[in-house]
Each structure stands twice: as structure tokens, then as C-alpha cells.
Amino acid sequence: MPDIDPDFLALPLRELADAALGRAAELGAEHADFRLERIRDRTLAVSDGAVETAAEGDALGFAVRVVHRGVWGFASADALTPDAAARTAERAVAVAEVAAPLATDRVELAPEPVHADRTWVSSYEEDPFEVSMRAQAALLSGWCRRLMEDGRVDHVDASLLQAKEQKFYADTAGTSTTQQRVRIAPEVEVVANRNGLLDSMRTLSPPAGRGWEYLPTVEAELAGLPALLDEKLRAPSVEPGRYDLVVDPSQLWLTIHESIGHATELDRALGYEAAYAGTSFATPDRLGELRYGAPSMHVTGDRTAEHGLATIGFDDEGVATSSFDLVRDGVLTGYQRDRRISAAQGLRSSNGCAFADSPGHMPIQRMANVSLAADPTGPDTEGLISGVEDGVYVVGDRSWSIDMQRYNFQFTGQRFYRIRGGRLDGMLRDVAYQASTTEFWNSMAAVGGPASYVLGGTFRCGKGQPGQVAAVSHGCPSAVFTDVRVLNTAQEAGK
Amino acid sequence: MSGSSPQAVVERALELSRSSSCMVLVRERSTANLRWAGSSLTTNGVARNRTVTVIALTDGPSGTSVGVMARSGLRDDELEGLVRAAEAASESALPSEEAVPLLGPAEAGAGGDWDAPAAATGVDVFSAAATGLGRAFRASAESGRLHYGYAEHTVESVFLGTSTGVRLRHDQPTGTIEMNTRGSSADGTDPRSAWVGRATRDFTDVDPDALDAELARRAEWARTPVELPAGRYETVLPPTAVADMMVPMYFDSGARDASEGRSAFSDGEGGVRIGERIAGLPLTLLSDPARPGLECAPFVVADAPGRDVSAFDNGLPLRRTEWISKGVLSALGQTRATAARLGTPPAGFADNLVLEQEGAAGGTDDLVASTERGLLLTCLWYIRMVDPQTMLLTGLTRDGVYLIEDGRITGAVNNFRFNESPVGLLQRATEAGAPVPALSREMGDYFPRTEMPALRIPDFNMSTVSKAS
Ligand SMILES: [Zn+2]
């Protein structure tokens, strides 16, 4: 396993933390924490072989968060001097002073054992920032040119996103942690316009908490893309109606993200996101009682899965991460929480879901890796398909949308196959499926086995005001859902 | 950032540059925000940071290559490292197809006073508005309406310098306030919620009492719940909801995608639809950096180049551009390089958007008054592209769908999921009001400077009912 980069460790981490936390304590803050982060990111976008974007960002800064007079105060800055750290602590306290008259709820934090001088590094082999941008651009460009030679393809877009997060956290209770993680998201899409129809086909390899060693996984998909796109453009348009669906993990991860991941965020369920990201139908009064889905549905939240995008050792409030139940035997049994909402609910500890996407932002409750367990003795995807008489097999994610209480969703995908008599019978075009969360999960008739399990995910989950972006993974097997509404998107557009 | 002023950083980085040519952008940003839920402040903060972007260009035998490196939290003594990193990136990059000669001071746009210090904001910008919010919070118990919302103020000064002598600077104040009230179900009032939002440059024109009065009016409308099924409805889209649909269309109106057959503005035969009538009404869609109240940078700032934004265009003047002129598609956004390839004038995307119809008068209330039976929406949410060819978007209604009968609001309707294309809406709209400043609920975080009319759509496609409230 890699070590934390020495240049990060050489920064005056403790000196700044001591200056900030000391000043906050002098000013009477009940709690203070200090978080210094360096976040590197690289974006490469290549279209038809030409480089459209090749950019790198490198952000370094720190934040001081206090609980003072029972309310939050937060300030951040980017000058790494003890004096600036102390001034930033003063600004955080001043923000709390302004806020105090308008706050009626006192901020209390759930207790957490002290974790002193702990370090954690994510699981990857080759740091992608050690590979030159030229080598990366040349690789993507070569992929594009190879695909452009195929007459079935008009355009090719290839992109590569990568990030490295390094963070140092210290608080007035005595916890201090130093952590580093790396993530990467390569993607290739081919596009063609035939007989007035425009369509595209994209690779399915998900973004992952891995290094440069991940690239061959995507490359292996490239050769198949032109034929898949060609088949999609020739496929019949779907007849709208109700179908049984076999949903591949390459699509199901996103349905889990939207209809379970966000719905089991306790801050949403309590109304803290009511004006923006929304609330949840899965309210705390229904904990232990709400029948979320079929008895075969077991969902956990975790920040510990190897290569998971939300995986880390300690969260942004110094809480050690873990794995916990959200839905067990189809019943709602838990929530994702941070220290404040845990305390507000009378719970003895947080389950480690606080995260801030930059030193300029305050940590809020963000998503753990929320994953659907495979059936230990379940079949592979082919086995699931063989049990469906009349249905549609959905592969890959494309467009998604869900309401602010997480009931009504609509998803499209990369490819759709008609299932007849337990076998695939060609592709379909223009498919979207629409359902209501608990109806959909209660219609889950079969869950795939470990052979079909994939850890999917995204770099770009948005939440909060000011807006914050987080990366998160979702593991799941393929699964069968019965009697789901399928729309024809061409008809919806009045085409 | 220790030491140097942003202007000094620009000059020093240009001096340090050894590449064929070089551009330096410094963004000096300060921001303050308040957030509340359940009529109590929750998270609040202030932040300051500086981002320095160096764009190095290397001329070679097969063309010019570009290296872009951005850093924040940079010390003065680290500037040379950043310049060298950008140079190394550019030397190792493949030649760019966007390469055109950089602009000189004569061709570049005009900016603000280069030498003035960077502008800044702080939490005190909210002093007056916070008093009004406090009043509304304290009245919650009596009104039965709990307050949720967010206010943010950001001031950003951007400084652009190039090795060809361009020195441009722009100060951008951006503020938004969003207020949402929900009935506290404990006292038995209707749980349906209402939302109002607006953009502001400095919060001096924000009146929380007036915004709260509008929320109270809508809470009254919501006293009578009405259940309606999915289907096509005559619908009055208020300016906020029109902004929700027009902003995604603007983001997807690049000439390059259209010319490659990849958007709703492609003609299907390798060309674009410029010159084609796309709106039934004589509507004009335009961007104008000088639009009063919506002022934004009058030149291209490209520190994050992409498909329709080229680093080579840094400093390019942004002028009033009509994208749709009296119902006819008249321009698509494009860089100088794409424009040269397509043989049409370059058209940069400015940071504001206006939809208007000459002579149109009246607002949402007037359109409601002349509606026999229909729906009035508040805003749209979770809008995503379903099909780029038709620009079909899906999304949901949110925080207020009202039934109009005989020119009056008679109740609050359940929410719906819609499937609609903004291009289709322009085609089918039968009536427009006068444009007013309007904050898009969905896109306002990224694109707050919009002025939109209310629109009447005879057959808005509500695809399914959403139980969300
Ligand atoms: Zn999300």
C-alpha cells in the first residue's frame, strides 16, 4: 500500500492546527476543528482524437469550524501561516456571533473516542499523477483514432478524470488524522447519426478508488462499442407498457444511489435539505417498520469497502468509519449520519458520514458507499434472464431524475434488450423506466449472486448549499423487478 | 495568499514565462453564506481564496499545444513552479485544433480599472436581510409556516494578462436568496410548500418581508388540495420555471455539436438550423453583458477550456448576441476556431440570458387571469437530458403547482414528473409576458443572471404523478 506523500507531510500541519484551535479556545468556543487539505485533480477530454481539455488543478487551504454560543461558525483561508490560521479561527467565531440570534436549535455533537496521530491511505497501485498528461492524452487519442476508423462510428469522445485528496484533521478533543486517497474515472463514448437517428454508446467501467492500473479495464470494452452502437441504431423503438426488468449492476447502482442512498440520509429525512436537495419519504418515525422492499433486500452503508469512492479511514469530523445496515430483510433499519444529527436524534455516536469537498466548504452529511447485497446462492445475470418470460434487460446508466422526496424516478440506460422466453431477443431503442421507490423495490423478484456483483459509482453527487460534490460507490448484483412502467422517449418528445 | 497583489502575480508570471506565449488568470474570490432550516440558522460560513491559472502555449512543427495549470493556496515563491509546470504540460501536450493567434489589446474587450484592489465581501452584507429573516422566523409559530432557505453573496475579481499585452479585469458580485416555507404538520396546516428566489448584486434590494408575503399568499392558495392525474395541461410557466428550461437549452446550444449532428440544432443533413423558425411567437433569446441588473464579464474568461470554450479566445469581446431573433434561430455559441471552420462569426457564451418578446406586457398574474382552466407552476427540479436529438428533458414540478379556474387560483395540485423539450416549448408557446429578473431553481447556483417572461403552454406534458410534497 502506498504512503502519504512526503511533500504533504512537510507542510506545517500541526503548527497551523495549534494556532487555530488555540485561538478558538481562547475566544471561548465549545468545540473547534481544523482541517487542512490539498486536492489535486486532472481533467482530460479528447474528441475525435483532438485534445479538448487538458487541465490540472491543485488546491491547498484550510478551514476552522467552531461550535460557539451553541451555533456553527465556519471560515476558511489559503495562506498557510500560524497568524492566518489564528485570524481564520477569529472569523469563524465572528460568524457564529452573527448567526447566534437567528438560531434556535443548539448544536450538540455525538461523542467520539479520541484518535490521535492516525494515518490512512486508500488502496491503489500506481499514482495516476505520476503518469504524464502527454502519455494519458496520447492513450485516449489513440483510442479515439482506432474507433474512428470504424465506419459505424461518426464521433468519439474520451475522457479521464482523476483526483488525489490529502487531508489533515485535528480537533480540540485531541483527535488528529492524516489521510490520502486517489480515484480515477476513464470513459469512452461513440456517437453516430443514421437515417435521421442520433444515438451513442458508452463504456460501462465505473469510476473507482483505484490508480493508473485501472485503465486496461476500460480499454477491454472499446472493441465492442461500434457493433453495440450499430445494433442500437437499427433496433426497433420500444412499445411502451409494463414489463419485467432485469437490471444490470451497471444501471442498478444509480437507481440505488437515487432511491436508497439519498433517501436514507438523516439530514434530508429531518428536513435540513428541504429547500434544496430535498427531504425523504423514509422519515425517522418509520424506522424499523417501513417496508422498503422485498424480504430479499439487504442494503448497507459503508466507508470501508476496498476501492470504494466514499471509502476513508476517518470522516471530516474525526469519526472512525464503519459499515452499517440501512435496510435489512426489506425493512428500513438505519440512516447515514454525522455527529450533530446523531446527537439530535439521541444517538450515542455518529456512523462517520461527514464530508466536505474542499477546505472552503463546511462538512455536511454525505453518502457512504450504499450497496445492495448479493444473494449468496443467487444465479448470475444469464440465470436471472432465463427466469423472465417477457421483459427488458437494462444495461448501463444514462439519464436519471428523481423527485425531492425520493418517490418518483425515471431512468434511461446505455442499452436495452428484449427478453422473450428467458432469452435475449435483440436490442430496443428509446427506453426509459419510471417507478415509485417502494413499489419498485417491493417488486424485486430475484437477486443475483456474487458472480454478478459490481461496485459502480460516480464522481459527481451534488448536495448542500453552497453546493458540494462528492464521489461515492454502490455495489450491487443484477436483479429482477416485475411489472415496471416502460416509456418510449421518442413518443414522450412528440417525435 | 501571502504578499503580492493579483496584478503583481499576473505580471510576475508573465515575466517568468519562457514558452512561445502565455496567459495568466487570477481569480480573487470571497464569499459569505447563511443557511436555515426549521426557522433556525444551520450552517453559515465565509471563505476567501485565490486561484492562479497559467496557460502556456508551445509552438511546434505540427501546431500549437496548450498546458493549463491552476493552483490555489499558492505562495509567492511557488509561482515559478506553477509557470514551469504549465510549460512542461504544454511541451508534452498534443497540438490543439483550437489554435488561432492570441488577441492583442486592440482586438480584446474592455474591462474594469486594472489597478484597483480586488473587491471583497463578508458576512455583514446580510445585516439588513438577516433582520427581516429573524422577523419571519419568529413569526413561524403564529403563521404555522416553517422557514428553510439559503442566502449567498460572492464577489470575484478576475484578472487576465497575456504575453500579447492584454490586461483585462472584471469584478463580479453575485448574490442569491431562496426562501422556502413548509407548513408545520403538527398544527394541522397543509404540509405543501412554497418557494421564492431571487438574484441580487449586493442584497440592498432584498426585502425578506416582501418575499415572505408572497410565500404567505401561496400558502393560502394551498389550503385547498386538488388531486389531478398525469396528462397534457394548459400551463402557465412563471419566469422562474421558464429559466429552468431555457438555461439547459443555452448550455446545449454550441455550434460544434450542432454541426456534428449531435444536438437539437442540427438539421439532420450535416448542417445547422440557423435561419429556421423555431419559436411560434416572435421571441428573442439573447445574452448581453451590459444588460442592466444582469451585468457580467464583457470578455471571454477561459481558465477551464472545453468543447465550446477555447483558451485561445481569452479576452475576446462578448457583445449583445441574439441566439434566437423574433422566433428564428440566429446564432449558436462557438469559439474563433470553430467559427473559422464553419464560416460563421464567433459567438462567445456570456454569463446571462434574456428571453423577451417585443411589446409583450403583463406578468404571471395576467396570464393566470386570462386562463379558463390550467396549471400554474412555481419551478422545476432535477432536470436531466433524456434525448439530445430532441433536447427532451425530464424533471419534476416543485414547491407549488396550482389549479387555475376561471382566471383564479382555486387550489394546490400534486406534483408531476414532466417530459418536455425547451425547443418544443418555444415552438408551442402561445403567449408571453414581459421579461423580469428570474432565478432558476435548478440552475440558479451556476447561472443566476436571467430575465424571463411568463409563458403560456397549451399542452405541457405531465408524464406521471409524483407523491412528493
Ligand atoms: Zn447524488
PDB file of N, CA, C and O in Angstrom, chain A residues 200-239:
ATOM      1  N   SER A 200     -25.844   7.058 -29.104  1.00  0.00           N
ATOM      2  CA  SER A 200     -24.489   6.936 -28.573  1.00  0.00           C
ATOM      3  C   SER A 200     -24.363   5.628 -27.789  1.00  0.00           C
ATOM      4  O   SER A 200     -25.371   5.029 -27.408  1.00  0.00           O
ATOM      5  N   MET A 201     -23.128   5.222 -27.544  1.00  0.00           N
ATOM      6  CA  MET A 201     -22.862   4.022 -26.738  1.00  0.00           C
ATOM      7  C   MET A 201     -21.605   4.278 -25.933  1.00  0.00           C
ATOM      8  O   MET A 201     -20.596   4.721 -26.479  1.00  0.00           O
ATOM      9  N   ARG A 202     -21.678   4.009 -24.632  1.00  0.00           N
ATOM     10  CA  ARG A 202     -20.593   4.362 -23.731  1.00  0.00           C
ATOM     11  C   ARG A 202     -20.042   3.133 -23.014  1.00  0.00           C
ATOM     12  O   ARG A 202     -20.777   2.162 -22.793  1.00  0.00           O
ATOM     13  N   THR A 203     -18.786   3.218 -22.625  1.00  0.00           N
ATOM     14  CA  THR A 203     -18.200   2.144 -21.818  1.00  0.00           C
ATOM     15  C   THR A 203     -18.911   2.068 -20.467  1.00  0.00           C
ATOM     16  O   THR A 203     -19.472   3.052 -19.995  1.00  0.00           O
ATOM     17  N   LEU A 204     -18.866   0.895 -19.826  1.00  0.00           N
ATOM     18  CA  LEU A 204     -19.576   0.692 -18.565  1.00  0.00           C
ATOM     19  C   LEU A 204     -18.649   0.662 -17.352  1.00  0.00           C
ATOM     20  O   LEU A 204     -19.125   0.673 -16.221  1.00  0.00           O
ATOM     21  N   SER A 205     -17.342   0.594 -17.559  1.00  0.00           N
ATOM     22  CA  SER A 205     -16.416   0.513 -16.420  1.00  0.00           C
ATOM     23  C   SER A 205     -16.631   1.715 -15.514  1.00  0.00           C
ATOM     24  O   SER A 205     -16.508   2.859 -15.950  1.00  0.00           O
ATOM     25  N   PRO A 206     -16.948   1.496 -14.253  1.00  0.00           N
ATOM     26  CA  PRO A 206     -17.309   2.622 -13.377  1.00  0.00           C
ATOM     27  C   PRO A 206     -16.088   3.377 -12.864  1.00  0.00           C
ATOM     28  O   PRO A 206     -14.973   2.830 -12.846  1.00  0.00           O
ATOM     29  N   PRO A 207     -16.289   4.617 -12.416  1.00  0.00           N
ATOM     30  CA  PRO A 207     -15.228   5.321 -11.704  1.00  0.00           C
ATOM     31  C   PRO A 207     -14.849   4.499 -10.472  1.00  0.00           C
ATOM     32  O   PRO A 207     -15.721   3.833  -9.897  1.00  0.00           O
ATOM     33  N   ALA A 208     -13.607   4.553 -10.059  1.00  0.00           N
ATOM     34  CA  ALA A 208     -13.184   3.679  -8.960  1.00  0.00           C
ATOM     35  C   ALA A 208     -12.109   4.329  -8.114  1.00  0.00           C
ATOM     36  O   ALA A 208     -11.353   5.181  -8.583  1.00  0.00           O
ATOM     37  N   GLY A 209     -12.022   3.907  -6.886  1.00  0.00           N
ATOM     38  CA  GLY A 209     -10.942   4.318  -5.999  1.00  0.00           C
ATOM     39  C   GLY A 209      -9.720   3.480  -6.285  1.00  0.00           C
ATOM     40  O   GLY A 209      -9.303   2.656  -5.474  1.00  0.00           O
ATOM     41  N   ARG A 210      -9.174   3.687  -7.466  1.00  0.00           N
ATOM     42  CA  ARG A 210      -8.007   2.937  -7.925  1.00  0.00           C
ATOM     43  C   ARG A 210      -7.047   3.901  -8.598  1.00  0.00           C
ATOM     44  O   ARG A 210      -7.350   5.068  -8.790  1.00  0.00           O
ATOM     45  N   GLY A 211      -5.881   3.382  -9.008  1.00  0.00           N
ATOM     46  CA  GLY A 211      -4.881   4.208  -9.668  1.00  0.00           C
ATOM     47  C   GLY A 211      -4.819   3.920 -11.160  1.00  0.00           C
ATOM     48  O   GLY A 211      -5.762   3.397 -11.767  1.00  0.00           O
ATOM     49  N   TRP A 212      -3.680   4.268 -11.752  1.00  0.00           N
ATOM     50  CA  TRP A 212      -3.496   4.149 -13.202  1.00  0.00           C
ATOM     51  C   TRP A 212      -3.648   2.703 -13.680  1.00  0.00           C
ATOM     52  O   TRP A 212      -3.974   2.439 -14.830  1.00  0.00           O
ATOM     53  N   GLU A 213      -3.414   1.728 -12.762  1.00  0.00           N
ATOM     54  CA  GLU A 213      -3.525   0.313 -13.116  1.00  0.00           C
ATOM     55  C   GLU A 213      -4.925  -0.060 -13.600  1.00  0.00           C
ATOM     56  O   GLU A 213      -5.129  -1.133 -14.154  1.00  0.00           O
ATOM     57  N   TYR A 214      -5.910   0.863 -13.425  1.00  0.00           N
ATOM     58  CA  TYR A 214      -7.301   0.570 -13.766  1.00  0.00           C
ATOM     59  C   TYR A 214      -7.575   0.677 -15.269  1.00  0.00           C
ATOM     60  O   TYR A 214      -8.555   0.136 -15.771  1.00  0.00           O
ATOM     61  N   LEU A 215      -6.704   1.390 -16.019  1.00  0.00           N
ATOM     62  CA  LEU A 215      -7.025   1.738 -17.407  1.00  0.00           C
ATOM     63  C   LEU A 215      -7.321   0.549 -18.326  1.00  0.00           C
ATOM     64  O   LEU A 215      -8.222   0.629 -19.165  1.00  0.00           O
ATOM     65  N   PRO A 216      -6.595  -0.578 -18.216  1.00  0.00           N
ATOM     66  CA  PRO A 216      -6.888  -1.706 -19.115  1.00  0.00           C
ATOM     67  C   PRO A 216      -8.327  -2.213 -19.020  1.00  0.00           C
ATOM     68  O   PRO A 216      -8.868  -2.743 -19.991  1.00  0.00           O
ATOM     69  N   THR A 217      -8.972  -2.012 -17.865  1.00  0.00           N
ATOM     70  CA  THR A 217     -10.369  -2.455 -17.708  1.00  0.00           C
ATOM     71  C   THR A 217     -11.272  -1.761 -18.726  1.00  0.00           C
ATOM     72  O   THR A 217     -12.169  -2.368 -19.308  1.00  0.00           O
ATOM     73  N   VAL A 218     -11.045  -0.459 -18.935  1.00  0.00           N
ATOM     74  CA  VAL A 218     -11.860   0.297 -19.891  1.00  0.00           C
ATOM     75  C   VAL A 218     -11.460  -0.074 -21.313  1.00  0.00           C
ATOM     76  O   VAL A 218     -12.312  -0.252 -22.194  1.00  0.00           O
ATOM     77  N   GLU A 219     -10.174  -0.195 -21.535  1.00  0.00           N
ATOM     78  CA  GLU A 219      -9.681  -0.490 -22.880  1.00  0.00           C
ATOM     79  C   GLU A 219     -10.300  -1.781 -23.417  1.00  0.00           C
ATOM     80  O   GLU A 219     -10.597  -1.893 -24.605  1.00  0.00           O
ATOM     81  N   ALA A 220     -10.528  -2.730 -22.505  1.00  0.00           N
ATOM     82  CA  ALA A 220     -11.080  -4.019 -22.932  1.00  0.00           C
ATOM     83  C   ALA A 220     -12.484  -3.876 -23.513  1.00  0.00           C
ATOM     84  O   ALA A 220     -12.950  -4.732 -24.264  1.00  0.00           O
ATOM     85  N   GLU A 221     -13.164  -2.772 -23.187  1.00  0.00           N
ATOM     86  CA  GLU A 221     -14.536  -2.594 -23.681  1.00  0.00           C
ATOM     87  C   GLU A 221     -14.591  -1.967 -25.071  1.00  0.00           C
ATOM     88  O   GLU A 221     -15.628  -2.001 -25.728  1.00  0.00           O
ATOM     89  N   LEU A 222     -13.493  -1.335 -25.501  1.00  0.00           N
ATOM     90  CA  LEU A 222     -13.560  -0.473 -26.685  1.00  0.00           C
ATOM     91  C   LEU A 222     -13.962  -1.212 -27.954  1.00  0.00           C
ATOM     92  O   LEU A 222     -14.798  -0.746 -28.724  1.00  0.00           O
ATOM     93  N   ALA A 223     -13.362  -2.372 -28.178  1.00  0.00           N
ATOM     94  CA  ALA A 223     -13.570  -3.074 -29.443  1.00  0.00           C
ATOM     95  C   ALA A 223     -15.045  -3.401 -29.675  1.00  0.00           C
ATOM     96  O   ALA A 223     -15.501  -3.435 -30.820  1.00  0.00           O
ATOM     97  N   GLY A 224     -15.800  -3.589 -28.602  1.00  0.00           N
ATOM     98  CA  GLY A 224     -17.203  -3.963 -28.749  1.00  0.00           C
ATOM     99  C   GLY A 224     -18.145  -2.801 -29.028  1.00  0.00           C
ATOM    100  O   GLY A 224     -19.294  -3.002 -29.434  1.00  0.00           O
ATOM    101  N   LEU A 225     -17.692  -1.532 -28.815  1.00  0.00           N
ATOM    102  CA  LEU A 225     -18.618  -0.389 -28.872  1.00  0.00           C
ATOM    103  C   LEU A 225     -19.263  -0.158 -30.248  1.00  0.00           C
ATOM    104  O   LEU A 225     -20.471   0.066 -30.314  1.00  0.00           O
ATOM    105  N   PRO A 226     -18.493  -0.212 -31.377  1.00  0.00           N
ATOM    106  CA  PRO A 226     -19.134   0.090 -32.667  1.00  0.00           C
ATOM    107  C   PRO A 226     -20.292  -0.847 -33.005  1.00  0.00           C
ATOM    108  O   PRO A 226     -21.354  -0.391 -33.462  1.00  0.00           O
ATOM    109  N   ALA A 227     -20.118  -2.146 -32.728  1.00  0.00           N
ATOM    110  CA  ALA A 227     -21.193  -3.091 -33.052  1.00  0.00           C
ATOM    111  C   ALA A 227     -22.412  -2.842 -32.166  1.00  0.00           C
ATOM    112  O   ALA A 227     -23.559  -2.923 -32.622  1.00  0.00           O
ATOM    113  N   LEU A 228     -22.163  -2.508 -30.898  1.00  0.00           N
ATOM    114  CA  LEU A 228     -23.278  -2.237 -29.985  1.00  0.00           C
ATOM    115  C   LEU A 228     -24.056  -0.997 -30.434  1.00  0.00           C
ATOM    116  O   LEU A 228     -25.286  -0.978 -30.437  1.00  0.00           O
ATOM    117  N   LEU A 229     -23.322   0.039 -30.843  1.00  0.00           N
ATOM    118  CA  LEU A 229     -23.979   1.269 -31.313  1.00  0.00           C
ATOM    119  C   LEU A 229     -24.781   0.994 -32.585  1.00  0.00           C
ATOM    120  O   LEU A 229     -25.921   1.446 -32.735  1.00  0.00           O
ATOM    121  N   ASP A 230     -24.179   0.230 -33.485  1.00  0.00           N
ATOM    122  CA  ASP A 230     -24.835  -0.086 -34.755  1.00  0.00           C
ATOM    123  C   ASP A 230     -26.136  -0.851 -34.494  1.00  0.00           C
ATOM    124  O   ASP A 230     -27.180  -0.547 -35.080  1.00  0.00           O
ATOM    125  N   GLU A 231     -26.070  -1.814 -33.572  1.00  0.00           N
ATOM    126  CA  GLU A 231     -27.270  -2.600 -33.275  1.00  0.00           C
ATOM    127  C   GLU A 231     -28.355  -1.718 -32.665  1.00  0.00           C
ATOM    128  O   GLU A 231     -29.533  -1.845 -32.991  1.00  0.00           O
ATOM    129  N   LYS A 232     -27.927  -0.762 -31.796  1.00  0.00           N
ATOM    130  CA  LYS A 232     -28.903   0.130 -31.159  1.00  0.00           C
ATOM    131  C   LYS A 232     -29.598   1.008 -32.197  1.00  0.00           C
ATOM    132  O   LYS A 232     -30.811   1.235 -32.138  1.00  0.00           O
ATOM    133  N   LEU A 233     -28.830   1.502 -33.187  1.00  0.00           N
ATOM    134  CA  LEU A 233     -29.411   2.389 -34.194  1.00  0.00           C
ATOM    135  C   LEU A 233     -30.362   1.635 -35.130  1.00  0.00           C
ATOM    136  O   LEU A 233     -31.242   2.234 -35.742  1.00  0.00           O
ATOM    137  N   ARG A 234     -30.179   0.332 -35.234  1.00  0.00           N
ATOM    138  CA  ARG A 234     -31.073  -0.468 -36.086  1.00  0.00           C
ATOM    139  C   ARG A 234     -32.232  -1.066 -35.311  1.00  0.00           C
ATOM    140  O   ARG A 234     -33.135  -1.667 -35.900  1.00  0.00           O
ATOM    141  N   ALA A 235     -32.187  -0.940 -33.983  1.00  0.00           N
ATOM    142  CA  ALA A 235     -33.168  -1.632 -33.141  1.00  0.00           C
ATOM    143  C   ALA A 235     -34.549  -0.995 -33.268  1.00  0.00           C
ATOM    144  O   ALA A 235     -34.675   0.202 -33.532  1.00  0.00           O
ATOM    145  N   PRO A 236     -35.605  -1.781 -33.053  1.00  0.00           N
ATOM    146  CA  PRO A 236     -36.954  -1.205 -33.046  1.00  0.00           C
ATOM    147  C   PRO A 236     -37.168  -0.333 -31.814  1.00  0.00           C
ATOM    148  O   PRO A 236     -36.562  -0.564 -30.764  1.00  0.00           O
ATOM    149  N   SER A 237     -38.030   0.659 -31.958  1.00  0.00           N
ATOM    150  CA  SER A 237     -38.397   1.536 -30.851  1.00  0.00           C
ATOM    151  C   SER A 237     -39.312   0.743 -29.910  1.00  0.00           C
ATOM    152  O   SER A 237     -40.166  -0.015 -30.355  1.00  0.00           O
ATOM    153  N   VAL A 238     -39.112   0.925 -28.598  1.00  0.00           N
ATOM    154  CA  VAL A 238     -39.853   0.090 -27.640  1.00  0.00           C
ATOM    155  C   VAL A 238     -41.349   0.405 -27.668  1.00  0.00           C
ATOM    156  O   VAL A 238     -41.755   1.560 -27.865  1.00  0.00           O
ATOM    157  N   GLU A 239     -42.161  -0.614 -27.481  1.00  0.00           N
ATOM    158  CA  GLU A 239     -43.603  -0.450 -27.301  1.00  0.00           C
ATOM    159  C   GLU A 239     -43.818  -0.100 -25.830  1.00  0.00           C
ATOM    160  O   GLU A 239     -43.474  -0.882 -24.945  1.00  0.00           O
TER     161      GLU A 239
END
